[in-house]
Structures are given as C-alpha cells and as structure tokens.
Amino acid sequence: MAMPIGSKRDDEMPSTPSSHHDDSDFKRSSTHLRSGREAFGKVIRSWASKKFMTGCVILLPIAITFYTTCWLIQFVDFFSPIYFHIGINIFGLGFVTSISFIFLVGVFMSSWLGASILRLGEWLIKQMPFIGHIYNASKQISSAISPDQKTQAFKEVVIIRHPRLGEYAIGFITSTLVLQSYSVDEELCCVFIPTNHLYVGDIFLVSSKDVIRPSLSVREGIEIVVSGGMSMPQILSITQTENTQLNRSQSSRS
C-alpha cells in the first residue's frame, strides 16, 4: 500500500521543546543521584575507617600487653619442663615455683653469705674472655632498674642543655667525678642520654651547676624514654637544689 506523499513516520518526526526539557531534567536528576551516592559512600568509608582505627588504637596496647605477659610467663616458668618430665601436670605449678624460687634467691643474695657467694661467682665469670663482657653488659642493664639505690646504675633523672642553646635533653646521672686543675676543682656529672631506648646512648660530662634536676623518679624517666616522650607530664617542676643553683648563677651574672 502506498503511503501518502508528504507523510512522515513517528520516529522521523522532529522533537518538540517539551521533549528536550524532559531529557535535560532526567539527566540532571540522574547526575544529582549519582553525586549523592558518591557523597554517601565517602561518608560511610570515612566513618568506617575512623571506627576501625579507633578499634586498633584501643586493642593494640591490650594485645601487646597480653602477648608480652604470656611471653614473660613462659620465660619465667622454667620449672614446668621439670615437672613435665617427672609426670606432674598441675596448671600454674611451674610458674608459682619459679616465682617462689626467684624470691628466695633475692632474699638469700641480700644476706652476707649470699653476697659473698655472688662476688665469688662474678669474679669467676669475669675471668672468662668472652662471657665476662656479656655478663658485665647484662648486669649494667639490669642494675638500671634495680630497687637498691646503692647499686642502681641510674642515680637520678636530669635535664641538660643539648645539643644547642634553647634545646634540652633528658638523661640519667650514672656517676660523678671531680675534674682537678691548677686553679680550682670542678665537680662533673656523667650523664647518659639514651638515643635508642635504654641500650644505646651518648655520655656527656656536664658541670653539676649546669644540670637541671626535675622532680622525676628514675622509673618515671625510664617510662618517658621507652614511650618516646608520650608519658611526659605536662608540667615539670625543678627541685629546690636546682632553684638555689639557678638563683646563685643569676645573682653572680648580675
């Protein structure tokens, strides 16, 4: 059947302005919907990452404390293999025995007889070429946290001006000495400045007049060094001895 001349099919009909307006509205609405979904996704990802990091921050010290405690218990529990070979399987018996043994060793070594035996054993160990150096290094490390003030390696926590003017470094006094000269004798403090936790550091000989003594115990100073300064108190007060030294130095300068 022949189509009338001049007639056009529906798909060839020209688009009206209303159809253009509908297409632009549809594209605009789809664009807004896509941007809204992206913004919502970013908010969800940001919220999830923050909550995940919060969980990590909370659980990390707990996990470190748990695994360190388990390792310490296994390290101290050196009687469990003995009980296992004997055939005694009682939970916690080896750990309790190890703690009791360490306590009794401390009580015995605090006596005169124990100290004499310890000195004799140390003398024998120091005579060995290589083992003596290992024993001396490990003993110095253990003496740093010893509760005995007479044998404690770190005498007190101090602050010195280092490395430049206006900068300070926290350290520990390990010993004191007197520098003799022709004019006057000067008292110097041997200050240990840790650079890698407590095992590696630098040693400075500082005049006792230039040493700042904060009101911190040795244990608090060790915590500050090990934590990287995170346990540092907000306010540090100087002891009365240091205040008098500062007043004397200021009066002498004026």
Backbone as JSON, one array per atom type, in Angstrom:
{
  "sequence": "MAMPIGSKRDDEMPSTPSSHHDDSDFKRSSTHLRSGREAFGKVIRSWASKKFMTGCVILLPIAITFYTTCWLIQFVDFFSPIYFHIGINIFGLGFVTSISFIFLVGVFMSSWLGASILRLGEWLIKQMPFIGHIYNASKQISSAISPDQKTQAFKEVVIIRHPRLGEYAIGFITSTLVLQSYSVDEELCCVFIPTNHLYVGDIFLVSSKDVIRPSLSVREGIEIVVSGGMSMPQILSITQTENTQLNRSQSSRS",
  "N": [[0.86, -1.19, 0.0], [0.6, 2.13, -0.85], [2.15, 4.92, 0.67], [0.88, 8.07, 1.7], [1.99, 10.94, -0.01], [4.3, 13.13, 1.4], [3.8, 12.47, 4.01], [5.15, 11.47, 7.24], [7.0, 9.13, 9.25], [6.55, 8.22, 12.75], [8.97, 8.1, 14.16], [10.54, 9.74, 12.72], [9.64, 12.17, 13.14], [10.1, 15.56, 14.08], [11.64, 16.54, 17.21], [9.98, 17.94, 19.92], [10.04, 21.02, 21.87], [9.28, 20.42, 24.49], [10.02, 17.74, 24.85], [12.85, 17.94, 24.77], [13.23, 19.37, 27.15], [12.34, 17.51, 29.03], [14.29, 15.5, 28.73], [16.64, 16.84, 29.58], [15.97, 17.34, 32.26], [15.86, 14.72, 33.2], [18.53, 13.88, 32.88], [19.78, 15.69, 34.61], [18.65, 14.98, 37.07], [19.57, 12.33, 37.3], [22.31, 12.82, 37.46], [22.49, 14.24, 39.89], [21.61, 12.22, 41.57], [23.67, 10.32, 41.28], [25.88, 11.77, 42.26], [25.01, 12.12, 44.87], [25.0, 9.49, 45.78], [27.77, 8.93, 45.65], [28.76, 10.81, 47.53], [27.5, 9.84, 49.83], [28.7, 7.33, 49.95], [31.38, 8.09, 50.42], [31.12, 9.25, 52.95], [30.35, 7.01, 54.46], [32.63, 5.35, 54.13], [34.6, 6.96, 55.32], [33.61, 7.1, 57.95], [33.71, 4.37, 58.64], [36.47, 3.84, 58.42], [37.49, 5.51, 60.42], [36.32, 4.4, 62.73], [37.46, 1.87, 62.59], [40.21, 2.46, 62.93], [40.04, 3.53, 65.49], [39.33, 1.25, 66.92], [41.68, -0.25, 66.49], [43.55, 1.35, 67.84], [42.64, 1.06, 70.45], [42.77, -1.71, 70.89], [45.41, -2.39, 70.32], [47.41, -1.71, 72.43], [46.35, -3.44, 74.37], [46.64, -5.96, 73.18], [49.45, -6.05, 72.88], [50.21, -5.96, 75.58], [49.04, -8.34, 76.46], [50.35, -10.37, 74.91], [53.0, -9.85, 75.65], [52.87, -10.38, 78.38], [52.2, -13.1, 78.31], [54.53, -14.07, 77.05], [56.4, -13.37, 79.03], [55.56, -14.93, 81.16], [55.99, -17.49, 80.13], [58.75, -17.29, 79.84], [59.66, -16.97, 82.45], [58.67, -19.22, 83.63], [60.39, -21.67, 84.21], [60.33, -24.07, 85.51], [58.33, -25.73, 84.66], [59.03, -27.57, 82.49], [60.56, -29.39, 84.0], [58.72, -30.45, 85.83], [57.07, -31.63, 83.94], [58.61, -33.72, 82.87], [58.87, -35.22, 85.14], [56.3, -36.03, 85.51], [54.27, -34.66, 86.68], [51.46, -32.85, 86.26], [50.17, -30.12, 86.82], [48.3, -27.26, 86.55], [49.83, -24.13, 86.4], [51.61, -24.66, 88.43], [54.37, -24.75, 87.86], [54.93, -22.05, 87.26], [54.31, -20.74, 89.7], [56.2, -21.98, 91.33], [58.56, -21.05, 90.11], [58.39, -18.27, 90.56], [58.48, -18.27, 93.35], [61.02, -19.35, 93.7], [62.66, -17.35, 92.56], [62.13, -15.27, 94.35], [63.17, -16.33, 96.74], [65.86, -16.49, 96.02], [66.46, -13.78, 95.81], [66.13, -13.02, 98.5], [68.12, -14.57, 99.72], [70.47, -13.64, 98.45], [70.56, -11.12, 99.45], [71.63, -11.34, 101.93], [74.64, -11.6, 103.98], [76.16, -13.91, 103.46], [75.1, -14.74, 100.98], [75.8, -12.52, 99.39], [78.56, -12.74, 99.46], [78.99, -15.18, 98.14], [77.95, -14.44, 95.66], [79.77, -12.44, 94.84], [82.06, -14.01, 94.57], [81.23, -15.74, 92.51], [80.84, -13.85, 90.45], [83.45, -12.98, 90.12], [84.66, -15.27, 89.09], [83.25, -15.53, 86.68], [84.0, -13.2, 85.34], [86.6, -13.73, 84.72], [86.51, -15.22, 82.46], [87.05, -14.99, 78.96], [85.16, -14.1, 76.83], [82.58, -14.42, 77.87], [82.62, -12.9, 80.15], [82.39, -10.19, 79.29], [79.81, -10.18, 78.23], [78.34, -10.72, 80.54], [78.94, -8.47, 82.13], [77.76, -6.39, 80.59], [75.02, -7.15, 80.57], [74.54, -7.08, 83.3], [74.83, -4.37, 83.89], [72.65, -3.34, 82.51], [70.51, -4.54, 83.89], [70.98, -3.45, 86.39], [70.14, -0.89, 86.05], [67.44, -0.69, 86.61], [67.32, -1.53, 89.16], [66.02, -1.92, 92.46], [67.67, -1.29, 94.57], [69.28, 1.4, 95.8], [71.99, 1.74, 96.13], [73.31, 0.14, 94.3], [72.18, 0.93, 91.96], [72.22, 1.77, 88.57], [71.34, 4.07, 87.21], [71.3, 7.01, 88.75], [69.77, 9.38, 89.14], [67.23, 11.34, 87.46], [67.9, 13.77, 85.03], [68.05, 16.95, 83.33], [69.66, 18.35, 80.61], [71.2, 21.03, 78.77], [71.12, 20.58, 75.49], [71.21, 19.73, 72.02], [71.87, 22.3, 71.25], [71.68, 25.81, 72.11], [68.81, 26.59, 73.9], [67.6, 24.16, 73.44], [66.8, 21.06, 74.97], [67.69, 18.01, 76.66], [66.73, 14.89, 78.0], [68.14, 12.86, 80.51], [70.18, 10.52, 82.41], [71.9, 10.45, 85.44], [74.81, 8.7, 85.92], [77.18, 8.56, 87.33], [79.45, 10.51, 89.34], [82.21, 12.81, 89.27], [85.37, 14.39, 89.97], [86.98, 17.02, 88.47], [90.19, 17.83, 88.37], [92.22, 20.68, 88.45], [94.74, 23.26, 88.03], [93.86, 25.69, 89.07], [91.16, 25.47, 90.24], [89.05, 22.91, 91.55], [86.54, 21.12, 89.84], [83.29, 19.84, 89.97], [81.89, 17.24, 88.16], [79.19, 15.73, 86.37], [78.41, 12.57, 85.17], [76.47, 12.06, 82.55], [74.07, 10.11, 81.03], [72.63, 9.98, 77.93], [69.98, 8.6, 76.42], [69.71, 7.24, 73.14], [68.56, 5.22, 71.74], [66.14, 3.78, 72.99], [67.01, 2.33, 76.01], [69.42, 1.12, 75.71], [71.4, 2.03, 73.98], [73.29, 4.97, 73.73], [74.54, 8.33, 74.38], [77.29, 9.68, 76.22], [77.84, 12.32, 78.42], [79.88, 14.68, 79.99], [79.02, 16.85, 82.33], [78.95, 19.93, 84.01], [78.08, 20.11, 87.43], [76.7, 22.37, 88.14], [75.34, 23.1, 85.89], [73.4, 21.24, 85.51], [70.05, 20.34, 85.34], [67.66, 19.38, 87.59], [64.83, 17.68, 87.54], [61.64, 17.0, 89.15], [61.39, 14.06, 89.03], [61.25, 10.55, 89.23], [63.56, 7.78, 88.82], [62.3, 5.6, 87.63], [60.08, 6.84, 86.44], [61.46, 8.4, 84.58], [62.55, 6.39, 82.94], [60.19, 5.35, 81.87], [59.38, 7.54, 80.35], [61.38, 7.65, 78.4], [61.16, 5.11, 77.16], [58.53, 5.2, 76.19], [58.78, 7.09, 74.24], [58.46, 9.75, 74.93], [55.75, 10.12, 75.31], [54.63, 9.72, 77.81], [55.38, 11.91, 79.19], [55.0, 14.37, 81.7], [52.74, 17.19, 81.81], [53.6, 19.44, 83.15], [56.7, 20.24, 84.49], [58.43, 20.37, 87.42], [61.18, 21.9, 89.08], [63.64, 20.74, 91.36], [64.38, 21.88, 94.71], [67.07, 22.22, 95.12], [68.09, 22.73, 92.59], [66.79, 25.12, 92.06], [68.0, 26.87, 93.89], [70.59, 26.82, 92.86], [70.18, 27.99, 90.37], [69.34, 30.54, 91.16], [71.68, 31.42, 92.39], [73.45, 31.43, 90.23], [72.25, 33.35, 88.58], [72.4, 35.61, 90.21], [75.16, 35.86, 90.42], [75.84, 36.44, 87.78], [74.55, 38.87, 87.43]],
  "CA": [[0.0, 0.0, 0.0], [1.43, 3.33, -0.99], [1.94, 5.92, 1.71], [0.61, 9.4, 1.13], [3.16, 11.8, -0.2], [4.44, 14.19, 2.41], [3.61, 11.96, 5.37], [6.38, 11.02, 7.9], [6.78, 8.21, 10.36], [6.62, 8.84, 14.08], [10.35, 8.25, 14.63], [11.2, 10.79, 11.95], [9.01, 13.44, 13.48], [11.01, 16.43, 14.85], [11.38, 16.58, 18.65], [9.38, 19.19, 20.39], [10.77, 21.61, 23.02], [8.93, 19.76, 25.77], [10.83, 16.53, 24.97], [14.2, 18.38, 25.18], [13.17, 19.75, 28.55], [12.24, 16.28, 29.83], [15.6, 14.82, 28.71], [17.58, 17.58, 30.44], [15.6, 17.09, 33.65], [16.24, 13.35, 33.54], [19.98, 13.84, 33.03], [20.13, 16.43, 35.81], [18.27, 14.18, 38.24], [20.49, 11.19, 37.39], [23.61, 13.35, 37.92], [22.35, 14.5, 41.32], [21.51, 10.94, 42.26], [25.0, 9.72, 41.28], [26.72, 12.53, 43.2], [24.54, 11.82, 46.22], [25.51, 8.16, 46.14], [29.21, 9.05, 45.89], [28.96, 11.5, 48.81], [27.11, 8.9, 50.88], [29.75, 6.31, 50.04], [32.56, 8.68, 51.07], [30.83, 9.39, 54.38], [30.39, 5.67, 55.06], [34.02, 4.89, 54.17], [35.3, 7.75, 56.33], [33.14, 6.66, 59.27], [34.21, 3.02, 58.89], [37.92, 3.88, 58.64], [37.73, 6.1, 61.74], [35.98, 3.42, 63.75], [38.47, 0.81, 62.54], [41.42, 2.96, 63.56], [39.77, 3.62, 66.93], [39.46, -0.1, 67.46], [43.1, -0.62, 66.5], [44.23, 2.1, 68.91], [42.23, 0.51, 71.74], [43.17, -3.12, 71.03], [46.85, -2.59, 70.16], [48.12, -1.87, 73.72], [45.87, -4.63, 75.07], [47.28, -7.13, 72.56], [50.87, -6.04, 73.23], [50.31, -6.34, 76.98], [48.69, -9.76, 76.6], [51.41, -11.22, 74.37], [54.19, -9.66, 76.47], [52.66, -11.11, 79.63], [52.33, -14.53, 78.02], [55.94, -14.37, 76.83], [57.11, -13.27, 80.3], [55.21, -16.1, 81.96], [56.72, -18.64, 79.56], [60.18, -17.11, 80.09], [59.93, -17.17, 83.87], [58.23, -20.56, 84.04], [61.41, -22.64, 83.81], [60.16, -25.31, 86.26], [57.32, -26.59, 84.03], [59.62, -28.76, 81.84], [60.99, -30.36, 85.0], [57.51, -31.14, 86.29], [56.53, -32.45, 82.84], [59.4, -34.96, 82.79], [58.59, -36.03, 86.33], [54.95, -36.59, 85.38], [53.32, -33.84, 87.44], [50.79, -31.92, 85.35], [49.28, -29.23, 87.56], [48.33, -25.97, 85.88], [50.33, -23.0, 87.18], [52.56, -25.04, 89.48], [55.71, -24.34, 87.47], [55.06, -20.59, 87.38], [54.36, -20.4, 91.13], [57.5, -22.43, 91.82], [59.59, -20.16, 89.58], [58.29, -17.01, 91.29], [58.98, -18.51, 94.71], [62.47, -19.55, 93.62], [63.27, -16.03, 92.34], [62.01, -14.54, 95.61], [64.13, -16.88, 97.7], [67.2, -16.09, 95.58], [66.64, -12.38, 96.22], [66.31, -12.98, 99.97], [69.42, -15.15, 100.07], [71.55, -12.79, 97.98], [70.61, -9.9, 100.26], [72.37, -11.62, 103.16], [76.1, -11.51, 103.86], [76.65, -15.13, 102.83], [74.72, -14.7, 99.57], [76.6, -11.51, 98.71], [79.92, -13.27, 99.31], [78.95, -16.17, 97.06], [77.74, -13.72, 94.4], [81.04, -11.82, 94.45], [82.95, -15.07, 94.1], [80.76, -16.18, 91.2], [81.13, -12.79, 89.48], [84.89, -12.96, 89.85], [84.94, -16.39, 88.21], [82.7, -15.26, 85.36], [84.77, -12.13, 84.71], [87.86, -14.26, 84.25], [86.29, -15.82, 81.15], [87.3, -13.93, 77.97], [84.0, -13.57, 76.11], [81.4, -14.45, 78.72], [82.71, -11.81, 81.11], [81.86, -8.96, 78.71], [78.35, -10.32, 78.15], [77.79, -10.61, 81.89], [79.03, -7.08, 82.57], [76.76, -5.59, 79.88], [73.69, -7.5, 81.05], [74.41, -6.64, 84.68], [74.62, -2.93, 83.88], [71.28, -3.09, 82.09], [69.62, -4.91, 84.99], [71.2, -2.53, 87.5], [69.46, 0.39, 85.77], [66.11, -0.7, 87.22], [67.43, -2.19, 90.44], [65.46, -1.13, 93.56], [68.73, -0.94, 95.51], [69.85, 2.69, 95.42], [73.45, 1.7, 96.16], [73.8, -0.5, 93.08], [71.4, 1.38, 90.81], [73.08, 2.41, 87.56], [70.81, 5.41, 87.01], [71.15, 7.61, 90.08], [68.64, 10.3, 89.12], [66.88, 11.89, 86.16], [68.33, 15.16, 84.89], [67.86, 17.61, 82.03], [70.8, 19.18, 80.25], [71.04, 21.83, 77.56], [71.76, 19.81, 74.43], [72.59, 19.97, 71.54], [72.1, 23.72, 71.01], [71.08, 26.71, 73.09], [67.37, 26.58, 73.79], [67.13, 22.78, 73.33], [67.1, 20.29, 76.17], [67.65, 16.55, 76.53], [66.55, 14.19, 79.27], [69.13, 11.81, 80.69], [70.32, 9.91, 83.72], [73.23, 10.54, 86.06], [75.34, 7.38, 86.25], [78.26, 8.71, 88.3], [80.0, 11.85, 89.49], [83.66, 12.83, 89.39], [85.97, 15.7, 90.22], [87.99, 17.39, 87.49], [91.21, 18.61, 89.08], [93.03, 21.59, 87.65], [95.65, 24.05, 88.87], [93.16, 26.78, 89.73], [90.05, 25.04, 91.1], [88.46, 21.62, 91.22], [85.16, 21.24, 89.38], [82.52, 18.61, 90.05], [81.21, 16.92, 86.92], [78.23, 14.63, 86.4], [78.4, 11.72, 83.98], [75.06, 11.99, 82.16], [73.79, 9.2, 79.92], [71.49, 10.42, 77.12], [69.61, 7.48, 75.54], [69.36, 7.53, 71.75], [67.8, 4.07, 71.26], [65.57, 3.24, 74.22], [67.94, 2.44, 77.14], [70.59, 0.29, 75.48], [72.4, 2.79, 73.25], [73.18, 6.4, 74.02], [75.75, 9.13, 74.46], [77.72, 10.05, 77.57], [78.3, 13.69, 78.5], [80.38, 15.17, 81.27], [78.4, 18.16, 82.5], [79.17, 20.51, 85.33], [76.91, 19.94, 88.32], [75.96, 23.63, 88.18], [74.53, 23.22, 84.67], [72.46, 20.12, 85.44], [68.7, 20.63, 85.81], [67.12, 18.2, 88.25], [63.36, 17.73, 87.67], [61.04, 16.16, 90.2], [61.02, 12.79, 88.41], [62.0, 9.39, 89.7], [64.25, 7.04, 87.76], [61.3, 4.78, 86.94], [59.33, 7.73, 85.57], [62.33, 8.76, 83.47], [62.63, 5.25, 82.03], [58.91, 5.29, 81.15], [59.36, 8.61, 79.36], [62.27, 7.28, 77.3], [60.63, 3.95, 76.45], [57.31, 5.6, 75.48], [59.05, 8.12, 73.24], [58.02, 11.05, 75.42], [54.3, 10.21, 75.43], [54.28, 9.76, 79.22], [55.95, 13.11, 79.8], [53.97, 15.2, 82.34], [52.53, 18.49, 81.19], [54.36, 20.45, 83.91], [57.86, 19.72, 85.2], [58.94, 21.27, 88.46], [62.59, 21.71, 89.4], [63.85, 20.57, 92.79], [64.83, 23.07, 95.42], [68.52, 22.36, 94.94], [68.32, 23.37, 91.31], [66.34, 26.5, 92.16], [69.03, 27.65, 94.56], [71.71, 26.97, 91.95], [69.82, 28.98, 89.36], [69.37, 31.86, 91.78], [73.07, 31.81, 92.6], [74.07, 31.75, 88.93], [71.71, 34.62, 88.1], [72.95, 36.69, 91.03], [76.58, 36.04, 90.09], [75.91, 37.1, 86.48], [74.17, 40.27, 87.57]],
  "C": [[0.88, 1.22, 0.0], [1.08, 4.32, 0.08], [1.67, 7.26, 1.06], [1.88, 10.22, 1.06], [3.15, 12.89, 0.85], [4.22, 13.72, 3.83], [4.93, 11.41, 5.91], [6.02, 10.07, 9.01], [7.0, 8.91, 11.69], [8.04, 9.05, 14.54], [11.1, 9.31, 13.85], [10.6, 12.15, 12.24], [10.0, 14.29, 14.27], [10.6, 16.49, 16.31], [10.89, 17.95, 19.04], [10.19, 19.77, 21.54], [10.46, 20.93, 24.33], [9.75, 18.49, 25.96], [12.26, 16.86, 25.35], [14.24, 18.73, 26.66], [13.1, 18.52, 29.45], [13.58, 15.54, 29.88], [16.61, 15.52, 29.61], [17.26, 17.38, 31.91], [16.01, 15.7, 34.1], [17.75, 13.23, 33.75], [20.42, 14.55, 34.3], [19.8, 15.63, 37.06], [19.19, 12.97, 38.4], [21.86, 11.63, 37.88], [23.57, 13.63, 39.41], [22.3, 13.21, 42.12], [22.88, 10.26, 42.35], [25.92, 10.43, 42.25], [26.31, 12.28, 44.64], [25.02, 10.46, 46.69], [27.0, 8.2, 46.44], [29.5, 9.73, 47.23], [28.6, 10.59, 49.98], [28.15, 7.8, 51.06], [31.0, 6.83, 50.71], [32.34, 8.83, 52.57], [30.91, 8.05, 55.09], [31.82, 5.16, 55.18], [34.82, 5.65, 55.22], [34.91, 7.32, 57.74], [33.7, 5.29, 59.62], [35.71, 3.02, 59.16], [38.25, 4.48, 60.0], [37.43, 5.11, 62.85], [36.98, 2.27, 63.78], [39.77, 1.24, 63.21], [41.25, 3.12, 65.06], [39.87, 2.26, 67.59], [40.9, -0.58, 67.52], [43.85, 0.07, 67.64], [43.89, 1.53, 70.27], [42.8, -0.9, 71.95], [44.67, -3.32, 70.96], [47.59, -2.68, 71.5], [47.65, -3.07, 74.5], [46.53, -5.88, 74.51], [48.76, -7.2, 72.91], [51.07, -6.46, 74.68], [50.04, -7.82, 77.18], [49.82, -10.65, 76.11], [52.71, -11.07, 75.17], [54.07, -10.41, 77.79], [52.79, -12.61, 79.42], [53.79, -14.93, 77.8], [56.72, -14.34, 78.14], [56.81, -14.47, 81.18], [55.95, -17.34, 81.45], [58.22, -18.53, 79.82], [60.53, -17.4, 81.54], [59.64, -18.6, 84.3], [59.23, -21.6, 83.54], [61.33, -23.92, 84.63], [59.14, -26.25, 85.62], [57.92, -27.76, 83.27], [60.09, -29.82, 82.82], [59.81, -31.15, 85.53], [56.93, -32.04, 85.21], [57.29, -33.77, 82.71], [59.15, -35.85, 84.0], [57.23, -36.71, 86.21], [53.91, -35.83, 86.16], [52.75, -32.79, 86.49], [49.74, -31.15, 86.13], [49.43, -27.84, 86.97], [48.81, -24.87, 86.84], [51.35, -23.35, 88.24], [53.98, -24.61, 89.14], [55.93, -22.84, 87.61], [55.15, -20.17, 88.84], [55.7, -20.81, 91.73], [58.62, -21.51, 91.35], [59.58, -18.82, 90.32], [58.83, -17.17, 92.71], [60.5, -18.68, 94.72], [63.19, -18.21, 93.42], [63.23, -15.2, 93.62], [63.02, -15.03, 96.64], [65.56, -16.54, 97.32], [67.47, -14.64, 95.98], [66.85, -12.23, 97.71], [67.69, -13.49, 100.35], [70.57, -14.24, 99.64], [71.63, -11.47, 98.73], [71.37, -10.1, 101.56], [73.87, -11.54, 102.89], [76.66, -12.73, 103.13], [76.32, -15.14, 101.33], [75.53, -13.69, 98.78], [78.03, -12.0, 98.5], [79.98, -14.31, 98.2], [78.77, -15.49, 95.7], [79.02, -13.05, 93.92], [82.02, -12.85, 93.93], [82.53, -15.57, 92.71], [81.02, -15.14, 90.12], [82.61, -12.75, 89.13], [85.27, -14.1, 88.9], [84.43, -16.14, 86.79], [83.52, -14.2, 84.63], [86.13, -12.6, 84.21], [87.74, -14.92, 82.87], [86.37, -14.75, 80.07], [86.04, -13.3, 77.38], [82.76, -13.47, 76.99], [81.42, -13.31, 79.73], [82.15, -10.5, 80.57], [80.33, -9.02, 78.6], [77.71, -10.14, 79.52], [77.84, -9.17, 82.39], [77.98, -6.2, 81.9], [75.35, -5.88, 80.39], [73.48, -7.05, 82.5], [74.18, -5.13, 84.75], [73.2, -2.58, 83.47], [70.29, -3.42, 83.21], [69.79, -3.99, 86.19], [70.5, -1.2, 87.3], [68.1, 0.45, 86.43], [66.14, -1.4, 88.57], [66.8, -1.33, 91.53], [66.48, -0.71, 94.59], [69.4, 0.34, 95.05], [71.37, 2.68, 95.4], [74.02, 1.12, 94.88], [73.07, -0.03, 91.84], [72.28, 2.14, 89.84], [72.64, 3.84, 87.31], [70.51, 6.03, 88.37], [69.93, 8.5, 90.15], [68.43, 10.81, 87.7], [67.27, 13.36, 86.12], [67.99, 15.65, 83.49], [69.07, 18.49, 81.79], [70.49, 19.95, 78.98], [71.84, 21.19, 76.43], [70.79, 19.67, 73.27], [72.91, 21.45, 71.31], [71.42, 24.52, 72.1], [69.57, 26.78, 72.86], [66.77, 25.2, 73.62], [67.63, 21.99, 74.54], [66.98, 18.8, 75.87], [67.54, 15.94, 77.91], [67.52, 13.03, 79.35], [69.17, 11.33, 82.12], [71.76, 10.07, 84.2], [73.67, 9.13, 86.45], [76.47, 7.45, 87.29], [78.66, 10.18, 88.36], [81.51, 11.76, 89.67], [84.13, 14.26, 89.62], [87.07, 15.92, 89.21], [88.98, 18.33, 88.18], [92.01, 19.44, 88.09], [93.9, 22.4, 88.6], [94.91, 25.11, 89.66], [92.11, 26.29, 90.72], [89.58, 23.67, 90.62], [86.99, 21.8, 90.88], [84.49, 19.86, 89.43], [81.73, 18.41, 88.76], [80.28, 15.74, 87.14], [78.31, 13.87, 85.08], [76.94, 11.44, 83.63], [74.94, 11.09, 80.93], [72.52, 9.64, 79.22], [71.12, 9.27, 76.19], [69.25, 7.97, 74.14], [68.58, 6.39, 71.13], [67.29, 3.31, 72.47], [66.6, 3.4, 75.34], [69.25, 1.73, 76.87], [71.71, 1.05, 74.8], [72.18, 4.26, 73.55], [74.54, 7.06, 74.03], [76.03, 9.51, 75.9], [78.3, 11.46, 77.52], [78.78, 13.97, 79.91], [79.95, 16.62, 81.41], [78.69, 18.65, 83.9], [77.89, 20.39, 86.17], [76.09, 21.22, 88.43], [75.03, 23.78, 86.99], [73.51, 22.11, 84.52], [71.13, 20.55, 86.05], [68.1, 19.35, 86.35], [65.6, 18.33, 88.4], [62.88, 16.79, 88.76], [60.49, 14.89, 89.57], [61.87, 11.68, 89.01], [62.66, 8.69, 88.52], [63.26, 6.2, 86.96], [60.45, 5.64, 86.0], [60.16, 8.17, 84.36], [62.46, 7.63, 82.46], [61.34, 5.12, 81.23], [58.84, 6.36, 80.07], [60.21, 8.24, 78.15], [61.68, 6.14, 76.49], [59.38, 4.32, 75.64], [57.54, 6.67, 74.43], [58.57, 9.49, 73.65], [56.53, 11.17, 75.61], [53.84, 10.26, 76.89], [54.88, 10.95, 79.95], [54.84, 13.95, 80.44], [53.9, 16.58, 81.69], [53.36, 19.59, 81.86], [55.48, 19.73, 84.65], [58.34, 20.76, 86.19], [60.38, 20.89, 88.8], [62.74, 21.61, 90.91], [64.43, 21.82, 93.4], [66.32, 23.3, 95.24], [68.82, 23.08, 93.64], [67.88, 24.82, 91.33], [67.38, 27.38, 92.82], [70.24, 27.84, 93.66], [71.42, 27.99, 90.87], [69.84, 30.39, 89.93], [70.79, 32.34, 92.0], [73.74, 32.2, 91.29], [73.55, 33.07, 88.4], [72.26, 35.79, 88.9], [74.41, 36.94, 90.73], [76.74, 36.72, 88.74], [75.55, 38.57, 86.58], [75.23, 41.05, 88.34]]
}
